[in-house]
């Protein structure tokens, strides 16, 4: 059942090329760049008229939602707000019929997220679900669903569902951007091409994991970890930290790289591993700027004796030179590179947890689906 893998989590990490391919499959045309969503009770006219998108989710799905905010705002130019489902519900959210609520859930049974969905429907908002389980409560109650085709996820720590969620959000952002006339057909074709190339890049990443295993060996005794990222890499920092906490029980925190000087710098010493995600897309000005700023953050961590493990784009020299350890990932566009960057961090958490003798697939105190509020 584990297909020769030692744990479900590892098997599911290795299923990501397939999960991504299946989630993209049939939903975007390489010839025209047009996105086709599954049939739903939300019309194109409604999608054009929404003036706001809200996203509600929990845990890893919430991190996908944060990444989705960058995608939707960039590609469709609609303001997006992201909430924990458990917070959304209790803060009397402002929403009406021109608000689209996107709920993201692997299981489709998370009580907090179901409650957020019902709350939004009561206030006349439309609800789109991104969900991995067809027929689950969330898919039955939402006005429409984009199914992630990650396949059943058994390991408690979510991996392939997360990358599939980000792909679904990217497709949705493209869809909305096209409907609203923000994305030209040339651009759309380029996006389609980039999405089609993702699975091969993930395969490439997974074909050589020696570096990550060495790092696990070196750092599995650490008591704390910090994860830093800027822009769309910030949610990846949060997700990298969550993976480590939940399966290895090591205290880990994710922070926006630029926030360090506002407090967390005080934590840095010669024993603290700091994982910095600093990918770059050559020729993309916004990406280059973010890269340079984050590079300065790496230099600052080094100046305070911290141990820097950087996740960088293949061939990057500048940040590589100032880091203690480097994990390289294939080059990709700014908004798609997080789908690659999270994978070595999933593996790092996995190998650290195995070395610590933790029950990777069944971490203490956690359940795969949380059906109580
Ligand atoms: C983390 C994890 C949890 C879930 C969260 C939401 O690895 O698995 O944080 O992401 O409980 O679950 P779903 O997506 O099923 O609503």
Coordinates of C-alpha atoms and ligand atoms in Angstrom, one line a residue:
X1 CA 0.0 0.0 0.0
X2 CA 3.0 2.3 0.6
X3 CA 4.3 1.3 -2.8
X4 CA 7.8 0.5 -1.5
X5 CA 8.1 3.7 0.5
X6 CA 8.8 3.6 4.2
X7 CA 5.9 6.0 5.0
X8 CA 2.8 7.4 3.4
X9 CA 4.2 10.9 3.7
X10 CA 7.3 10.0 1.6
X11 CA 5.1 8.2 -1.0
X12 CA 2.9 11.3 -1.2
X13 CA 5.8 13.6 -1.5
X14 CA 6.9 11.5 -4.5
X15 CA 3.4 11.6 -6.0
X16 CA 3.6 15.3 -6.5
X17 CA 4.6 15.3 -10.1
X18 CA 1.5 13.2 -10.8
X19 CA -0.8 15.2 -8.5
X20 CA 0.2 18.5 -10.2
X21 CA -0.1 17.0 -13.7
X22 CA -3.6 15.6 -12.9
X23 CA -4.8 18.9 -11.4
X24 CA -3.7 20.8 -14.5
X25 CA -4.9 18.2 -17.0
X26 CA -7.8 19.2 -19.2
X27 CA -8.1 22.6 -17.5
X28 CA -5.9 24.8 -19.6
X29 CA -5.3 24.8 -23.4
X30 CA -1.7 25.0 -24.5
X31 CA -2.9 26.4 -27.8
X32 CA -5.0 29.2 -26.5
X33 CA -4.1 29.5 -22.8
X34 CA -7.8 29.3 -22.0
X35 CA -8.7 27.9 -18.6
X36 CA -11.7 25.6 -18.3
X37 CA -13.2 25.1 -14.8
X38 CA -15.5 22.3 -13.8
X39 CA -19.2 23.2 -14.3
X40 CA -20.5 25.3 -11.4
X41 CA -23.4 27.4 -10.2
X42 CA -21.4 30.6 -10.5
X43 CA -21.7 32.3 -13.9
X44 CA -19.0 34.1 -15.9
X45 CA -20.9 37.3 -15.3
X46 CA -20.7 36.8 -11.6
X47 CA -17.0 36.1 -11.7
X48 CA -16.5 39.3 -13.6
X49 CA -18.5 41.3 -11.1
X50 CA -16.9 40.2 -7.9
X51 CA -15.1 43.1 -6.3
X52 CA -13.4 41.1 -3.6
X53 CA -12.2 37.6 -2.9
X54 CA -11.9 36.2 0.6
X55 CA -10.2 32.9 1.4
X56 CA -10.9 30.8 4.5
X57 CA -9.0 27.7 5.4
X58 CA -7.1 26.0 8.2
X59 CA -3.5 24.8 8.6
X60 CA -1.7 23.9 5.4
X61 CA -4.7 24.8 3.3
X62 CA -4.6 28.3 4.9
X63 CA -1.0 28.5 3.7
X64 CA -2.1 27.6 0.2
X65 CA -4.7 30.4 0.5
X66 CA -2.0 32.9 1.4
X67 CA 0.0 31.9 -1.7
X68 CA -3.3 32.2 -3.7
X69 CA -3.7 35.8 -2.6
X70 CA -0.4 36.7 -4.4
X71 CA -1.6 34.8 -7.4
X72 CA -5.1 36.2 -7.7
X73 CA -4.0 39.8 -6.9
X74 CA -1.2 39.6 -9.4
X75 CA -3.0 37.8 -12.3
X76 CA -6.6 39.1 -11.8
X77 CA -6.1 42.4 -9.9
X78 CA -8.9 41.7 -7.4
X79 CA -8.2 42.4 -3.7
X80 CA -7.9 39.2 -1.7
X81 CA -8.2 38.7 2.1
X82 CA -7.2 35.5 3.7
X83 CA -8.5 34.2 7.0
X84 CA -8.2 31.2 9.3
X85 CA -11.7 29.6 9.0
X86 CA -11.9 29.7 12.8
X87 CA -11.4 33.4 12.9
X88 CA -13.5 34.3 9.9
X89 CA -16.5 32.8 11.5
X90 CA -16.3 34.9 14.7
X91 CA -15.4 38.3 13.5
X92 CA -18.6 39.4 11.7
X93 CA -16.9 39.6 8.3
X94 CA -17.9 42.2 5.8
X95 CA -19.2 40.4 2.7
X96 CA -22.1 40.6 0.2
X97 CA -23.2 39.3 -3.1
X98 CA -20.2 40.8 -4.8
X99 CA -17.8 38.9 -2.6
X100 CA -16.5 35.5 -3.6
X101 CA -15.4 33.3 -0.7
X102 CA -12.9 30.6 -1.6
X103 CA -12.8 27.8 1.0
X104 CA -9.8 25.5 0.7
X105 CA -9.8 22.0 2.2
X106 CA -8.1 18.8 1.5
X107 CA -10.6 16.6 3.3
X108 CA -13.7 18.7 2.7
X109 CA -14.8 17.8 6.2
X110 CA -13.0 20.4 8.4
X111 CA -15.7 21.8 10.8
X112 CA -14.2 25.3 11.0
X113 CA -14.1 25.6 7.2
X114 CA -17.7 24.3 6.8
X115 CA -18.8 26.9 9.4
X116 CA -17.1 29.6 7.4
X117 CA -18.8 28.4 4.2
X118 CA -22.2 28.5 5.8
X119 CA -21.6 31.9 7.4
X120 CA -20.8 33.3 3.9
X121 CA -23.8 31.8 2.3
X122 CA -26.0 33.2 4.9
X123 CA -24.7 36.6 3.9
X124 CA -25.3 36.1 0.2
X125 CA -21.7 35.6 -0.8
X126 CA -20.9 33.0 -3.4
X127 CA -18.7 30.2 -2.3
X128 CA -16.1 28.4 -4.4
X129 CA -14.4 25.3 -2.9
X130 CA -10.9 24.0 -3.7
X131 CA -11.1 20.5 -2.4
X132 CA -9.5 17.1 -2.7
X133 CA -12.5 14.9 -1.9
X134 CA -15.4 14.7 -4.3
X135 CA -18.7 14.3 -2.5
X136 CA -17.4 15.7 0.8
X137 CA -19.5 18.1 2.8
X138 CA -17.7 21.1 1.5
X139 CA -18.1 20.1 -2.2
X140 CA -21.8 19.5 -1.6
X141 CA -22.5 22.9 0.0
X142 CA -20.3 25.2 -2.1
X143 CA -21.7 26.9 -5.3
X144 CA -18.8 25.4 -7.2
X145 CA -15.7 23.3 -6.7
X146 CA -12.3 23.0 -8.3
X147 CA -11.2 19.5 -7.4
X148 CA -7.6 19.0 -6.7
X149 CA -6.7 15.6 -8.2
X150 CA -4.0 14.8 -5.7
X151 CA -5.6 11.4 -4.9
X152 CA -6.2 10.1 -1.4
X153 CA -3.8 11.6 1.2
X154 CA -3.2 9.3 4.1
X155 CA -0.2 10.9 5.9
X156 CA -1.4 13.4 8.5
X157 CA 1.0 16.0 7.3
X158 CA -0.4 17.4 4.1
X159 CA 2.0 17.4 1.1
X160 CA 0.7 16.6 -2.3
X161 CA -2.7 18.2 -1.5
X162 CA -0.9 21.4 -0.7
X163 CA 1.0 21.6 -4.1
X164 CA -2.2 20.6 -5.9
X165 CA -4.1 23.4 -4.0
X166 CA -1.6 26.0 -5.2
X167 CA -1.9 24.7 -8.8
X168 CA -5.7 25.0 -8.5
X169 CA -5.4 28.5 -7.2
X170 CA -3.1 29.4 -10.0
X171 CA -5.6 28.1 -12.6
X172 CA -8.3 30.0 -10.9
X173 CA -6.3 33.2 -10.9
X174 CA -5.6 32.8 -14.6
X175 CA -9.3 32.1 -15.2
X176 CA -10.4 35.2 -13.4
X177 CA -7.6 37.3 -15.0
X178 CA -8.8 36.2 -18.5
X179 CA -12.4 36.9 -17.8
X180 CA -11.6 40.3 -16.5
X181 CA -9.4 41.1 -19.5
X182 CA -6.2 41.4 -17.4
X183 CA -4.3 38.6 -19.1
X184 CA -3.7 38.6 -22.9
X185 CA -3.9 35.4 -24.9
X186 CA -0.1 35.5 -25.4
X187 CA 0.5 35.7 -21.7
X188 CA -2.1 33.0 -21.1
X189 CA -0.3 30.6 -23.5
X190 CA 3.0 31.3 -21.6
X191 CA 1.3 30.5 -18.3
X192 CA -0.1 27.3 -19.8
X193 CA 3.4 26.3 -20.9
X194 CA 4.9 27.0 -17.5
X195 CA 2.2 24.9 -15.8
X196 CA 2.9 22.1 -18.2
X197 CA 6.6 22.2 -17.4
X198 CA 6.1 22.0 -13.6
X199 CA 5.8 18.2 -13.2
X200 CA 9.1 17.6 -14.9
X201 CA 10.7 20.1 -12.7
X202 CA 9.3 18.4 -9.6
X203 CA 10.6 15.1 -10.9
X204 CA 14.0 16.6 -11.3
X205 CA 13.9 17.9 -7.8
X206 CA 12.9 14.5 -6.4
X207 CA 15.6 12.7 -8.4
X208 CA 18.4 13.8 -6.1
X209 CA 17.7 14.4 -2.4
X210 CA 21.1 13.7 -1.0
X211 CA 21.6 17.3 0.0
X212 CA 18.4 17.4 2.0
X213 CA 19.3 14.2 3.7
X214 CA 22.7 15.5 4.7
X215 CA 21.1 18.6 6.2
X216 CA 18.7 16.4 8.2
X217 CA 21.6 14.5 9.6
X218 CA 23.4 17.7 10.5
X219 CA 20.4 19.5 12.1
X220 CA 18.1 16.9 13.6
X221 CA 19.2 17.7 17.1
X222 CA 18.3 21.4 16.8
X223 CA 15.7 22.6 19.2
X224 CA 14.4 25.5 17.1
X225 CA 14.3 26.5 13.5
X226 CA 13.4 29.8 11.8
X227 CA 12.0 29.9 8.2
X228 CA 12.1 33.2 6.3
X229 CA 10.6 34.2 3.0
X230 CA 9.4 37.4 1.3
X231 CA 6.3 37.8 -1.0
X232 CA 4.9 34.6 -2.1
X233 CA 7.8 32.8 -0.4
X234 CA 6.4 33.9 2.9
X235 CA 3.6 31.3 3.0
X236 CA 6.2 28.7 2.0
X237 CA 8.2 29.7 5.1
X238 CA 5.1 29.2 7.2
X239 CA 4.4 25.9 5.6
X240 CA 8.0 24.7 5.9
X241 CA 7.9 25.5 9.6
X242 CA 4.5 23.8 10.1
X243 CA 5.8 20.6 8.5
X244 CA 8.7 20.5 10.8
X245 CA 6.7 21.2 14.0
X246 CA 4.0 18.7 13.3
X247 CA 6.1 15.7 12.5
X248 CA 9.4 16.2 14.3
X249 CA 8.1 18.2 17.3
X250 CA 10.9 20.8 16.9
X251 CA 9.8 24.3 17.6
X252 CA 9.8 26.2 14.3
X253 CA 8.5 29.6 13.2
X254 CA 7.9 31.1 9.8
X255 CA 8.4 34.9 9.4
X256 CA 8.3 37.4 6.5
X257 CA 12.1 38.0 5.9
X258 CA 11.6 41.8 6.3
X259 CA 10.1 41.4 9.8
X260 CA 13.3 40.1 11.4
X261 CA 14.6 43.5 12.4
X262 CA 11.3 44.1 14.2
X263 CA 11.9 41.5 16.9
X264 CA 12.9 38.0 15.8
X265 CA 16.6 39.0 15.2
X266 CA 17.0 38.7 18.9
X267 CA 16.6 35.0 18.6
X268 CA 19.6 34.5 16.3
X269 CA 22.7 32.8 17.7
X270 CA 25.2 30.3 16.5
X271 CA 22.9 27.4 17.2
X272 CA 19.8 28.6 15.3
X273 CA 19.3 27.1 11.8
X274 CA 17.5 29.7 9.6
X275 CA 16.0 28.4 6.4
X276 CA 15.7 31.2 3.9
X277 CA 13.7 30.8 0.7
X278 CA 15.2 33.2 -1.8
X279 CA 14.3 32.1 -5.3
X280 CA 14.5 34.6 -8.2
X281 CA 13.1 34.9 -11.7
X282 CA 15.7 36.5 -13.9
X283 CA 14.3 39.5 -15.8
X284 CA 11.3 40.0 -13.5
X285 CA 11.9 43.3 -11.8
X286 CA 9.6 42.6 -8.8
X287 CA 11.2 39.3 -8.2
X288 CA 14.7 40.6 -8.5
X289 CA 13.9 43.4 -6.0
X290 CA 12.5 40.9 -3.6
X291 CA 15.5 38.6 -4.1
X292 CA 18.0 41.5 -3.3
X293 CA 16.1 42.5 -0.2
X294 CA 16.0 38.9 1.1
X295 CA 19.7 38.5 0.2
X296 CA 20.4 41.4 2.6
X297 CA 18.4 39.5 5.2
X298 CA 20.6 36.5 4.8
X299 CA 23.7 38.7 5.2
X300 CA 22.1 40.1 8.4
X301 CA 21.5 36.6 9.8
X302 CA 25.1 35.7 9.1
X303 CA 26.3 38.9 10.8
X304 CA 24.6 37.6 13.9
X305 CA 26.2 34.2 13.7
X306 CA 23.1 32.4 12.6
X307 CA 23.3 29.2 10.4
X308 CA 21.8 29.9 7.0
X309 CA 20.2 27.2 4.9
X310 CA 19.1 28.8 1.7
X311 CA 16.6 27.5 -0.9
X312 CA 17.8 29.1 -4.1
X313 CA 17.3 29.0 -7.8
X314 CA 19.7 26.7 -9.6
X315 CA 22.9 28.6 -10.6
X316 CA 22.4 31.4 -8.1
X317 CA 25.7 32.6 -6.9
X318 CA 25.1 35.8 -5.0
X319 CA 23.0 34.3 -2.1
X320 CA 24.8 31.0 -2.4
X321 CA 28.1 32.6 -1.4
X322 CA 26.8 34.0 1.8
X323 CA 24.8 30.9 2.9
X324 CA 26.2 28.1 5.0
X325 CA 24.1 25.5 3.1
X326 CA 22.2 25.7 -0.2
X327 CA 19.3 23.7 -1.6
X328 CA 18.8 24.3 -5.3
X329 CA 15.5 24.2 -7.1
X330 CA 14.9 24.5 -10.9
X331 CA 14.2 28.0 -12.2
X332 CA 10.5 28.9 -12.5
X333 CA 8.3 32.0 -12.7
X334 CA 7.8 34.0 -9.6
X335 CA 4.3 32.7 -8.8
X336 CA 5.0 29.1 -9.6
X337 CA 8.4 28.7 -7.9
X338 CA 6.7 28.2 -4.4
X339 CA 5.3 24.9 -5.7
X340 CA 8.9 23.8 -6.2
X341 CA 10.4 25.5 -3.1
X342 CA 8.1 23.7 -0.6
X343 CA 9.2 20.2 -1.7
X344 CA 12.7 20.2 -0.3
X345 CA 11.2 21.6 2.9
X346 CA 8.7 18.7 3.1
X347 CA 11.7 16.3 2.7
X348 CA 13.8 18.1 5.3
X349 CA 11.0 17.8 7.8
X350 CA 10.5 14.2 6.9
X351 CA 14.1 13.1 7.2
X352 CA 14.6 15.1 10.5
X353 CA 11.5 13.4 11.9
X354 CA 12.7 9.9 10.9
X355 CA 16.1 10.5 12.5
X356 CA 14.3 11.6 15.7
X357 CA 12.3 8.4 15.7
X358 CA 9.0 10.2 15.3
X359 CA 5.8 8.6 14.0
X360 CA 5.8 10.4 10.7
X361 CA 2.4 9.4 9.4
X362 CA 0.6 9.7 12.8
X363 CA 2.1 12.6 14.7
X364 CA 1.0 12.8 18.3
X365 CA -2.2 14.9 19.1
X366 CA -3.2 15.3 15.5
X367 CA -6.0 13.8 13.3
X368 CA -6.2 13.8 9.6
X369 CA -9.5 15.5 9.5
X370 CA -10.7 17.8 12.2
X371 CA -14.4 17.5 12.3
X372 CA -15.0 19.4 15.5
X373 CA -14.8 23.2 15.9
Ligands
LIG1 C1 -1.0 20.1 8.1 C2 -2.4 19.6 8.1 C3 -3.5 20.4 8.7 C4 -4.6 20.6 7.7 C5 -5.8 21.3 8.3 C6 -6.9 21.6 7.3 O1 -0.1 19.2 7.5 O2 -2.6 18.6 7.5 O3 -3.0 21.7 9.1 O4 -4.1 21.3 6.6 O5 -6.3 20.6 9.4 O6 -7.4 20.4 6.8 P1 -8.2 20.4 5.5 O7 -7.4 20.8 4.3 O8 -8.7 18.9 5.3 O9 -9.4 21.3 5.7

